[in-house]
GROMACS .gro file of C-alpha atoms in nm:
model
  372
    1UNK     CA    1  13.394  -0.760  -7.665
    2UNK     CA    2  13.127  -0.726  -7.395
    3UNK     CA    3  12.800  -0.510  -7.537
    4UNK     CA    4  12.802  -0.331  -7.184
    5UNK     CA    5  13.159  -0.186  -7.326
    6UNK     CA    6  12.906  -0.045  -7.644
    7UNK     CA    7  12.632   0.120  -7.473
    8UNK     CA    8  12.633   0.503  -7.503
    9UNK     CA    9  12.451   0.493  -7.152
   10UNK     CA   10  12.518   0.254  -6.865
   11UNK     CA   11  12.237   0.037  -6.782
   12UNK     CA   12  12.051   0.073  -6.496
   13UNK     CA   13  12.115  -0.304  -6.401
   14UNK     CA   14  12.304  -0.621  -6.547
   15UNK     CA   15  11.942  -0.772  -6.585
   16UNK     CA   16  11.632  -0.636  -6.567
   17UNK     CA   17  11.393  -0.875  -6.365
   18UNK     CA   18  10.977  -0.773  -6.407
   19UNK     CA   19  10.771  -0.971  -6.139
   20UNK     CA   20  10.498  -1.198  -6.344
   21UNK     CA   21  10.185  -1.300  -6.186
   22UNK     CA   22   9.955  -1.526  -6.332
   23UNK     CA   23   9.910  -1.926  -6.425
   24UNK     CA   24  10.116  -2.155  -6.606
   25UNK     CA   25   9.884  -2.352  -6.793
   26UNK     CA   26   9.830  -2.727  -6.906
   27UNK     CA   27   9.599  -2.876  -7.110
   28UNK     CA   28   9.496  -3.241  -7.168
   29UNK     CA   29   9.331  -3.201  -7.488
   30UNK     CA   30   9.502  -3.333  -7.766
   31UNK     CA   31   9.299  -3.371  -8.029
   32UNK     CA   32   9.441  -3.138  -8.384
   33UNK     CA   33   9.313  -2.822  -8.272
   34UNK     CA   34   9.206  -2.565  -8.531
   35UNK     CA   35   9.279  -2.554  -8.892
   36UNK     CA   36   9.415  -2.219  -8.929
   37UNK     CA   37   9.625  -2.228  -8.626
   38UNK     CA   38   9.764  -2.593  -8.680
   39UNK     CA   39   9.865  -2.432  -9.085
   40UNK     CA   40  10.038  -2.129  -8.954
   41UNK     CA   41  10.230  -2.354  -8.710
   42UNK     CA   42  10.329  -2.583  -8.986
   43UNK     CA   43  10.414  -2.241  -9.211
   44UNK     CA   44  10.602  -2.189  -8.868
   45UNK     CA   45  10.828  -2.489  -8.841
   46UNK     CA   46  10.870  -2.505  -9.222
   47UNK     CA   47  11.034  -2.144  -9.226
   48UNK     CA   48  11.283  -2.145  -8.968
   49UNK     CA   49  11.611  -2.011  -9.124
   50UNK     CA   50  11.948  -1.961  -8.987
   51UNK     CA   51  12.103  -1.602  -8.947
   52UNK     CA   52  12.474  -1.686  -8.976
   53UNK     CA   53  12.384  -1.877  -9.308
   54UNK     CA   54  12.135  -1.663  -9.468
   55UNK     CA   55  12.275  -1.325  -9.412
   56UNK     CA   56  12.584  -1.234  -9.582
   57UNK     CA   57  12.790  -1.085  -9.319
   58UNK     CA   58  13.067  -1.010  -9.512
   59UNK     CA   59  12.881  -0.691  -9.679
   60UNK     CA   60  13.043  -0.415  -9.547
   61UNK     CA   61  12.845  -0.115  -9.320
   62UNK     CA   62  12.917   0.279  -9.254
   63UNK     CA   63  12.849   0.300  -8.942
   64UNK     CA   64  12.800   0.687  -9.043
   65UNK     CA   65  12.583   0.586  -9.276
   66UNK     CA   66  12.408   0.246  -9.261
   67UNK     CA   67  12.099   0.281  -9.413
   68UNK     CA   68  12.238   0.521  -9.714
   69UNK     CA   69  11.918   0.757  -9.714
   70UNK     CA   70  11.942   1.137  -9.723
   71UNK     CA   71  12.015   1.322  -9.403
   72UNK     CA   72  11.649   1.478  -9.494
   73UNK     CA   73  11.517   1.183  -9.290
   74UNK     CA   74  11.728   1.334  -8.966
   75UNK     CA   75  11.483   1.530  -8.785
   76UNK     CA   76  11.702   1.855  -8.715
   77UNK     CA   77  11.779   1.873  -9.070
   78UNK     CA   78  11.783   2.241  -9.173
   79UNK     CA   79  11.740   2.377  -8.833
   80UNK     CA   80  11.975   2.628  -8.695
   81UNK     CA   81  12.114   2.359  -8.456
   82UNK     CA   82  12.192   2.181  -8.772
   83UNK     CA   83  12.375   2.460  -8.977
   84UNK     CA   84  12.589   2.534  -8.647
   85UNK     CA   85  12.687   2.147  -8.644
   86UNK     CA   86  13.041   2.061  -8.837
   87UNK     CA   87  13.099   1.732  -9.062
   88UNK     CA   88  13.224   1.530  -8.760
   89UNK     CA   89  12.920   1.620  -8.519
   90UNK     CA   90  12.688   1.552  -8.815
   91UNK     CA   91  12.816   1.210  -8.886
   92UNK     CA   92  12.744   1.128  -8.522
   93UNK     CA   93  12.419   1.260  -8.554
   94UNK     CA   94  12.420   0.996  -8.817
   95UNK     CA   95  12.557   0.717  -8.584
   96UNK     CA   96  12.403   0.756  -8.274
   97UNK     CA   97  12.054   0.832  -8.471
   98UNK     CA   98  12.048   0.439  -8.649
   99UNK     CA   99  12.238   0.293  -8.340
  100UNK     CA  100  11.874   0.404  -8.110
  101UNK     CA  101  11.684   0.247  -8.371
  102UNK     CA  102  11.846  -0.084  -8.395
  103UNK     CA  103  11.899  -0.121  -8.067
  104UNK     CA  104  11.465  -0.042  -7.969
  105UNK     CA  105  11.496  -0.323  -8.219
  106UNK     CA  106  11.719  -0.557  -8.024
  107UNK     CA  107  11.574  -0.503  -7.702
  108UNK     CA  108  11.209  -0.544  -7.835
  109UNK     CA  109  11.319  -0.876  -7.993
  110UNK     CA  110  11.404  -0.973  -7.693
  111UNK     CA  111  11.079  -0.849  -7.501
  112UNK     CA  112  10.927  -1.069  -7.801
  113UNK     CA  113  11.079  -1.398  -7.723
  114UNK     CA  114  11.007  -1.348  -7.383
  115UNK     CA  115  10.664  -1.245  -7.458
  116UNK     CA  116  10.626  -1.610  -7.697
  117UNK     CA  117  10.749  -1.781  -7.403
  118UNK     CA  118  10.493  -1.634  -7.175
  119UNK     CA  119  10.189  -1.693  -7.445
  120UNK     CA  120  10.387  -2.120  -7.423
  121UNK     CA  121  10.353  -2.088  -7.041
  122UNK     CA  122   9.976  -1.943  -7.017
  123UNK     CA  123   9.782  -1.998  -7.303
  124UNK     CA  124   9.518  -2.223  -7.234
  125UNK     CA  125   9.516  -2.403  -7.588
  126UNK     CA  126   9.747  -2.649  -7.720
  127UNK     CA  127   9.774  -2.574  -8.108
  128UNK     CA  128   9.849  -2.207  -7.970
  129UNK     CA  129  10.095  -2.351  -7.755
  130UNK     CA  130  10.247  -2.504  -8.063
  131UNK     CA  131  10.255  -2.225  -8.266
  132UNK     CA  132  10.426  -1.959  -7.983
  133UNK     CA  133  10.686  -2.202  -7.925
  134UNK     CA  134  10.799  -2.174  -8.283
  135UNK     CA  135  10.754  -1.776  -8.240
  136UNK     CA  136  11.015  -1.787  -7.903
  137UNK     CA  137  11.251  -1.953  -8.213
  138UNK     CA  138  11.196  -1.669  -8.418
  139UNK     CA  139  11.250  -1.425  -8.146
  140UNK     CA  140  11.562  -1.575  -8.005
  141UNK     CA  141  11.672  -1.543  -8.407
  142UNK     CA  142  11.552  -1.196  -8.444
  143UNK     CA  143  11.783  -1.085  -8.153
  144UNK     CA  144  12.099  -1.269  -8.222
  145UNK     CA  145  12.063  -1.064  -8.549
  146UNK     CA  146  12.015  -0.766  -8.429
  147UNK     CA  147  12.306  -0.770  -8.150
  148UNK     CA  148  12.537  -0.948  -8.393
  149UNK     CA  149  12.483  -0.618  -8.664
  150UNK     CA  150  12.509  -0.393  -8.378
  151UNK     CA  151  12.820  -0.539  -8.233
  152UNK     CA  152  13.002  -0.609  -8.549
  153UNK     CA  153  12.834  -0.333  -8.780
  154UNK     CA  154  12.751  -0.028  -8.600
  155UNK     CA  155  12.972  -0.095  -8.292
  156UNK     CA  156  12.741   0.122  -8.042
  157UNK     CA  157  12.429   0.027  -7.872
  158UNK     CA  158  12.180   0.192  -7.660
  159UNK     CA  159  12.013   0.077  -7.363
  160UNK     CA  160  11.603   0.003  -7.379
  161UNK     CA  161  11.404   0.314  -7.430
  162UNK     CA  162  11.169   0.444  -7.095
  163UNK     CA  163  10.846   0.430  -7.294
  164UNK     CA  164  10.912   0.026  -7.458
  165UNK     CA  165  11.008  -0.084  -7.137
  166UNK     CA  166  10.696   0.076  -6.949
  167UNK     CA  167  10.514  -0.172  -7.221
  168UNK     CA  168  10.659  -0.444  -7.147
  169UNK     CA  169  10.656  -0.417  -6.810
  170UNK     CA  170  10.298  -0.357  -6.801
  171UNK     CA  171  10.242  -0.663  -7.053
  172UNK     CA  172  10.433  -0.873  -6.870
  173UNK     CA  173  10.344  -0.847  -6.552
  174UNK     CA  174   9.991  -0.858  -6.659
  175UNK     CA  175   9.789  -1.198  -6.515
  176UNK     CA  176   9.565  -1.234  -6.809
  177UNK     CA  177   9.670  -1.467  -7.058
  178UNK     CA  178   9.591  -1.286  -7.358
  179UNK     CA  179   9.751  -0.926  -7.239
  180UNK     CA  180  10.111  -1.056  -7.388
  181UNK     CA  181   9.887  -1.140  -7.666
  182UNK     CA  182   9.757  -0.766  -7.719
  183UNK     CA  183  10.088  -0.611  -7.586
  184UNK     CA  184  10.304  -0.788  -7.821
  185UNK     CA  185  10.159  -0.929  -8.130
  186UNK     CA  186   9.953  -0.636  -8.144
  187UNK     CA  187  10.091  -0.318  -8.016
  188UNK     CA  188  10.509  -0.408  -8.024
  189UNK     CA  189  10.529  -0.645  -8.320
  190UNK     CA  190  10.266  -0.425  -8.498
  191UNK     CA  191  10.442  -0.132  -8.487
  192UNK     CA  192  10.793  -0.281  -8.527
  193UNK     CA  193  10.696  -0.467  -8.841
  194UNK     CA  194  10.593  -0.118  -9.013
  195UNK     CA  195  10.915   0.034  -8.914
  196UNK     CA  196  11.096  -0.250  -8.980
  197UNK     CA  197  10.879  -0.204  -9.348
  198UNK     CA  198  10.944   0.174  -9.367
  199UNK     CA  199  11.340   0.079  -9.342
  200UNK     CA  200  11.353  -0.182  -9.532
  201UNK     CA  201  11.210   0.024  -9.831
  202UNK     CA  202  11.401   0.306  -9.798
  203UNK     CA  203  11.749   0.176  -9.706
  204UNK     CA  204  11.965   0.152 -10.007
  205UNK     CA  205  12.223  -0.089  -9.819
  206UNK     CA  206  12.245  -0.456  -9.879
  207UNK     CA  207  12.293  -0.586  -9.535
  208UNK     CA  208  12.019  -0.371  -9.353
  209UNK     CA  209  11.781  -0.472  -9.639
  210UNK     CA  210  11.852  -0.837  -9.543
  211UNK     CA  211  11.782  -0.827  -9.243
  212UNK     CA  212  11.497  -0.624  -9.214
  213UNK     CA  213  11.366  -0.792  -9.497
  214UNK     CA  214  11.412  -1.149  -9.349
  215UNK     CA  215  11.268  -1.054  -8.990
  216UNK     CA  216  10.980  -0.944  -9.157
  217UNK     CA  217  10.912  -1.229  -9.337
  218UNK     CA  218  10.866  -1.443  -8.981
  219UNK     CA  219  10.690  -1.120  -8.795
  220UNK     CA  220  10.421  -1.086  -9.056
  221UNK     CA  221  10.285  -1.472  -8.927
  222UNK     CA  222  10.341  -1.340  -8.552
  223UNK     CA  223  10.063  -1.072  -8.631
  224UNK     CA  224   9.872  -1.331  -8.798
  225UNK     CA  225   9.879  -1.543  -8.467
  226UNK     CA  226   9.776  -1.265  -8.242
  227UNK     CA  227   9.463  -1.170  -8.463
  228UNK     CA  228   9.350  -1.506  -8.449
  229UNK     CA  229   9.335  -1.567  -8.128
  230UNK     CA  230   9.240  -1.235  -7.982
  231UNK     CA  231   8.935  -1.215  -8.246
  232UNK     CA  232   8.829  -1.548  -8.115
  233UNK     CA  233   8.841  -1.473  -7.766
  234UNK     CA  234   8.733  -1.086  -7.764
  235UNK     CA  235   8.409  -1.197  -7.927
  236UNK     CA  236   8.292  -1.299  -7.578
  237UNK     CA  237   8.419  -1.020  -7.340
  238UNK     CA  238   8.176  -0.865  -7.122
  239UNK     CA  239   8.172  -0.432  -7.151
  240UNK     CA  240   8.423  -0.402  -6.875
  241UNK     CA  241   8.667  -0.657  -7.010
  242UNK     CA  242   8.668  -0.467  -7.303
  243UNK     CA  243   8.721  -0.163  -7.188
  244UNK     CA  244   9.022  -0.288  -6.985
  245UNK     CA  245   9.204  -0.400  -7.319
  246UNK     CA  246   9.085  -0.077  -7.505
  247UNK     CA  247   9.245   0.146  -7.204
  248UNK     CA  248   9.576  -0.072  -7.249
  249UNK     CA  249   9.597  -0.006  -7.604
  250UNK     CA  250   9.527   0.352  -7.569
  251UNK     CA  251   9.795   0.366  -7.319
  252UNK     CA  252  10.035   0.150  -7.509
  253UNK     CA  253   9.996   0.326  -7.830
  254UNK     CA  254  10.085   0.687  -7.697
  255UNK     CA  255  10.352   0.513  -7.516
  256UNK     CA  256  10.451   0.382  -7.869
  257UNK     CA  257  10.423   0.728  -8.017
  258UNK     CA  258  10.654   0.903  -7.757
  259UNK     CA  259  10.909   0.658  -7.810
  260UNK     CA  260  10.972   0.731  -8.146
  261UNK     CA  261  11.130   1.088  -8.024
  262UNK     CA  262  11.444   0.951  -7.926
  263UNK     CA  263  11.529   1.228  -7.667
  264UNK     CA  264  11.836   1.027  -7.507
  265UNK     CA  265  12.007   1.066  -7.832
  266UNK     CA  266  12.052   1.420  -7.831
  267UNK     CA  267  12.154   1.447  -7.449
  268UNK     CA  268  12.393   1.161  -7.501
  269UNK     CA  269  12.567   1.348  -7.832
  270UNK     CA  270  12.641   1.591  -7.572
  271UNK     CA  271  12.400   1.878  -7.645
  272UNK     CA  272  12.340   2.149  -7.410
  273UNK     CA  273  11.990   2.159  -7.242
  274UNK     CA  274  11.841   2.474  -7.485
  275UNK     CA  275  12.008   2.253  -7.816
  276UNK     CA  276  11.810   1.947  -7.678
  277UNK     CA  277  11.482   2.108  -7.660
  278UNK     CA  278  11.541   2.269  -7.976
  279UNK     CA  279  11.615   1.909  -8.140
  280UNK     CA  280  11.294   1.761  -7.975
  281UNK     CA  281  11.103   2.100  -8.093
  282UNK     CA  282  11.215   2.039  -8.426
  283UNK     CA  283  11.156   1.594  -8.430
  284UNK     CA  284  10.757   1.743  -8.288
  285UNK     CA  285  10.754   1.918  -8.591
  286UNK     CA  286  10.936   1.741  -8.856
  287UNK     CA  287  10.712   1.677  -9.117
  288UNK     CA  288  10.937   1.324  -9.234
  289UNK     CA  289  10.876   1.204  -8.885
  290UNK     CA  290  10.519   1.304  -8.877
  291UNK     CA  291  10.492   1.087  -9.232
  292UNK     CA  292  10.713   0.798  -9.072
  293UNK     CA  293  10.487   0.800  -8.689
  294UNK     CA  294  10.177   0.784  -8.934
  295UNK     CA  295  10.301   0.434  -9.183
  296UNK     CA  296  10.445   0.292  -8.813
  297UNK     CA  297  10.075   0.278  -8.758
  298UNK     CA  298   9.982   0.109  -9.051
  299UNK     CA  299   9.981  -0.216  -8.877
  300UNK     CA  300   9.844  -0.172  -8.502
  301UNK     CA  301   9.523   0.030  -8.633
  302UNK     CA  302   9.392  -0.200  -8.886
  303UNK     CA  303   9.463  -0.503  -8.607
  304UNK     CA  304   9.295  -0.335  -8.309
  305UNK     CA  305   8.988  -0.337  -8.551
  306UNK     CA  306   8.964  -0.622  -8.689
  307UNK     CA  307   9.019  -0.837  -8.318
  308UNK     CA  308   8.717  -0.625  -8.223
  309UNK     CA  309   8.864  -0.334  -8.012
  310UNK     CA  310   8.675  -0.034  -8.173
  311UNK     CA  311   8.459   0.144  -7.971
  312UNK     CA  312   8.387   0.532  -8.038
  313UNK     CA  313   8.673   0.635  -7.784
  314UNK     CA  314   8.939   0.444  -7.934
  315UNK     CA  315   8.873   0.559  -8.264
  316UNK     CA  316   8.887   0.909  -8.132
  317UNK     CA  317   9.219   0.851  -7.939
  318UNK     CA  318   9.367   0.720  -8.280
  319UNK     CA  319   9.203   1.065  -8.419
  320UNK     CA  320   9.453   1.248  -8.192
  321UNK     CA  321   9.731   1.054  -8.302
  322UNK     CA  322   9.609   1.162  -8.673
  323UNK     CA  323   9.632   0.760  -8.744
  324UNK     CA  324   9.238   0.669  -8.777
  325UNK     CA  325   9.278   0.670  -9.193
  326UNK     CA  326   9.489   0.365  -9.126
  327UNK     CA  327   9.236   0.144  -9.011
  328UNK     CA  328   9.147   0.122  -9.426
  329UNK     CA  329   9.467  -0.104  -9.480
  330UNK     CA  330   9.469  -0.415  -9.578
  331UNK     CA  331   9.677  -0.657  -9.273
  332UNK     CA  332   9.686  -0.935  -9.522
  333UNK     CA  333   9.766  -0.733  -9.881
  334UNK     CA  334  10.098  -0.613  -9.626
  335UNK     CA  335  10.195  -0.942  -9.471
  336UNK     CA  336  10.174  -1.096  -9.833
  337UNK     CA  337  10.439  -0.868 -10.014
  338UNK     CA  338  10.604  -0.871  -9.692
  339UNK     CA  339  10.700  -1.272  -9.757
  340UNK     CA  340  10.744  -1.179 -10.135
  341UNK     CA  341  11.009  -0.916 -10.061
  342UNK     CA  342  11.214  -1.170  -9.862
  343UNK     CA  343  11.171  -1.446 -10.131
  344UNK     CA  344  11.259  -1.227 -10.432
  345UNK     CA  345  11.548  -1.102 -10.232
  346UNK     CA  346  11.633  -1.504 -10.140
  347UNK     CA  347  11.603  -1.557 -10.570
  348UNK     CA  348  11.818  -1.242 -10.617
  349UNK     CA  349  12.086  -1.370 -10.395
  350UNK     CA  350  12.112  -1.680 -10.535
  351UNK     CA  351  12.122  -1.596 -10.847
  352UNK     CA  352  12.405  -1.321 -10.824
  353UNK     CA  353  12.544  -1.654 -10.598
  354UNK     CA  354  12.525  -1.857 -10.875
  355UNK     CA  355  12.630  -1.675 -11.192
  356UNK     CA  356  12.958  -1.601 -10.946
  357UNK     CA  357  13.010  -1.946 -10.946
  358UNK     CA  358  12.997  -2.016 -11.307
  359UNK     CA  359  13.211  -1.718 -11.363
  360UNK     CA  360  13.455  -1.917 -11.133
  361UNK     CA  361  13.472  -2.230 -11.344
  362UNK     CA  362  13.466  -2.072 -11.644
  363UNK     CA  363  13.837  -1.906 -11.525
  364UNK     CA  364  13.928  -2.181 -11.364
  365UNK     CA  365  13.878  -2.358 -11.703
  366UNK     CA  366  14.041  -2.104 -11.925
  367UNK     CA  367  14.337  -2.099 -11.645
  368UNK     CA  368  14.414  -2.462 -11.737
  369UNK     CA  369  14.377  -2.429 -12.079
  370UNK     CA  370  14.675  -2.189 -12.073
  371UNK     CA  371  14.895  -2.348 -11.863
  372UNK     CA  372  14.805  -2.690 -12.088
   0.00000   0.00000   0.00000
């Protein structure tokens, strides 16, 4: 089946084509590059995994319930617009609410791998080179997941939210070789990764867990890769070169903020104009969402600091946002359970895997005992 024959909402085009400007860059230098980048590269190659083999896509999904957590987390829970709903417009609510979220997922993936392929194309150092092109693997990975659990699991998808693809237009059309640096691994991947984290914790699903708890593992060394590089370079900016990147994460991050409202999925559930504003008056004011925009933070805040973006203005833009606690977190304490969550999960698996297997014999031994 064709995705287009999925989406809630027709997209605009077949393709969406952003105009890039800029250099494609080579170098001559070949010597090994730095230490740090040349390990995560190697950590890069030696973790490549394969969806169809690691996921078990034989788990079944509810597609009116695929994460299994309480409709408490729905922001129009309790509302009068939610008493007046019956069962069957609830479990849409349900539907359409995880379907947005996967697919911001799927299409940021994909604004990811295009993103690596950009960093390949423009960066001007080799052993960075290196390391995005194993991140464009990743990426491709991350959305073949993504649309396969969509198309097979949910069965709906929804086209790319206004506010993402404002970012990534504005990232990628951006000349500067380190903008898909700061739009991406920074701003996108950040904030993805912690609600990627915040799902992954909460769901109570086996097949969601997977793979949010897989993609995790490979996106925790993409934010690695970003702070490297941009700490390096953003040591030497003059004052106006920084205050072009702080304005672009300003922007970005409010942009990142409104997205999380999900307006489209209340007009496309077929609301009336006064019930959407009433759902979007009560998502402003849900208190679960207001918990769930602060953790998506958790990442981007403590980032932008430590590549050296901090000037008084910023920190009084994340104020606003009621984020500016989260610059406090530790990047690498998070990116470290994230890989343990994924391995224990791996060890789980197996072993479940393999005490199936001895069950197996074991009745396949008494079997011929019996018939002996």
């Amino acid at each position: 089946m064709s995705t287009h024959e999925l989406y809630t909402i027709p997209p605009e085009l077949s393709t969406w084509d952003v105009e890039m400007s800029g250099a494609a860059r080579f170098t001559w230098e070949y010597d090994d590059g730095r230490d740090r980048m040349l390990a995560l590269y190697q950590k890069g190659k030696d973790k490549q995994w394969d969806s169809v083999k690691r996921i078990d896509w034989d788990l079944e999904v509810d597609p009116y319930d695929v994460l299994g957590v309480p409709d408490q987390s729905i922001s129009i829970y309790g509302t009068p617009l939610w008493e007046r709903m019956d069962d069957r417009q609830r479990k849409d609510v349900r539907l359409h609410s995880a379907s947005w979220q996967f697919s911001q997922f799927l299409h940021g993936e994909q604004g990811a791998m295009i993103c690596s392929a950009r960093i390949v194309e423009s960066v001007p150092d080799l052993d960075s080179k290196f390391y995005a092109a194993t991140q464009t693997m990743d990426e491709a990975r991350h959305a073949e997941t993504y649309a396969r659990f969509l198309q097979d699991k949910v069965g709906l998808v929804y086209p790319i939210n206004q506010h993402l693809k404002a970012l990534l237009d504005s990232t990628l059309s951006d000349s500067r070789w380190d903008m898909p640096y700061l739009g991406m691994q920074v701003l996108i991947e950040g904030l993805a990764l912690a609600a990627f984290g915040v799902m992954r914790d909460i769901t109570t699903k086996p097949l969601p867990k997977q793979i949010l708890a897989y993609v995790m593992q490979d996106e925790a060394r993409h934010v690695a890769f970003g702070r490297m590089a941009l700490r390096d370079y953003y040591r030497n900016l003059s004052e106006t070169e920084r205050r072009e990147r702080e304005d672009f994460v300003i922007e970005g991050c409010y942009l990142m903020r409104d997205r999380l409202r999900g307006q489209e999925t209340w007009e496309t559930l077929g609301l009336g104009k006064d019930e959407v504003a009433q759902a979007m008056e009560a998502t402003d004011r849900s208190e679960y969402l207001r918990l769930f925009r602060s953790l998506l933070f958790s990442r981007i805040v403590p980032c932008v600091k430590d590549i050296g973006l901090w000037s008084p203005r910023l920190q009084e833009a994340y104020a606003d946002m009621g984020v500016l606690d989260m610059a406090g977190q530790s990047l690498d304490a998070l990116m470290k359970q994230d890989e343990d969550i994924a391995e224990k999960l791996d060890a789980e698996r197996f072993a479940q895997e393999e005490t199936e297997r001895h069950a197996e014999v074991a009745e396949t031994i008494e079997a011929a005992r019996d018939g002996s």
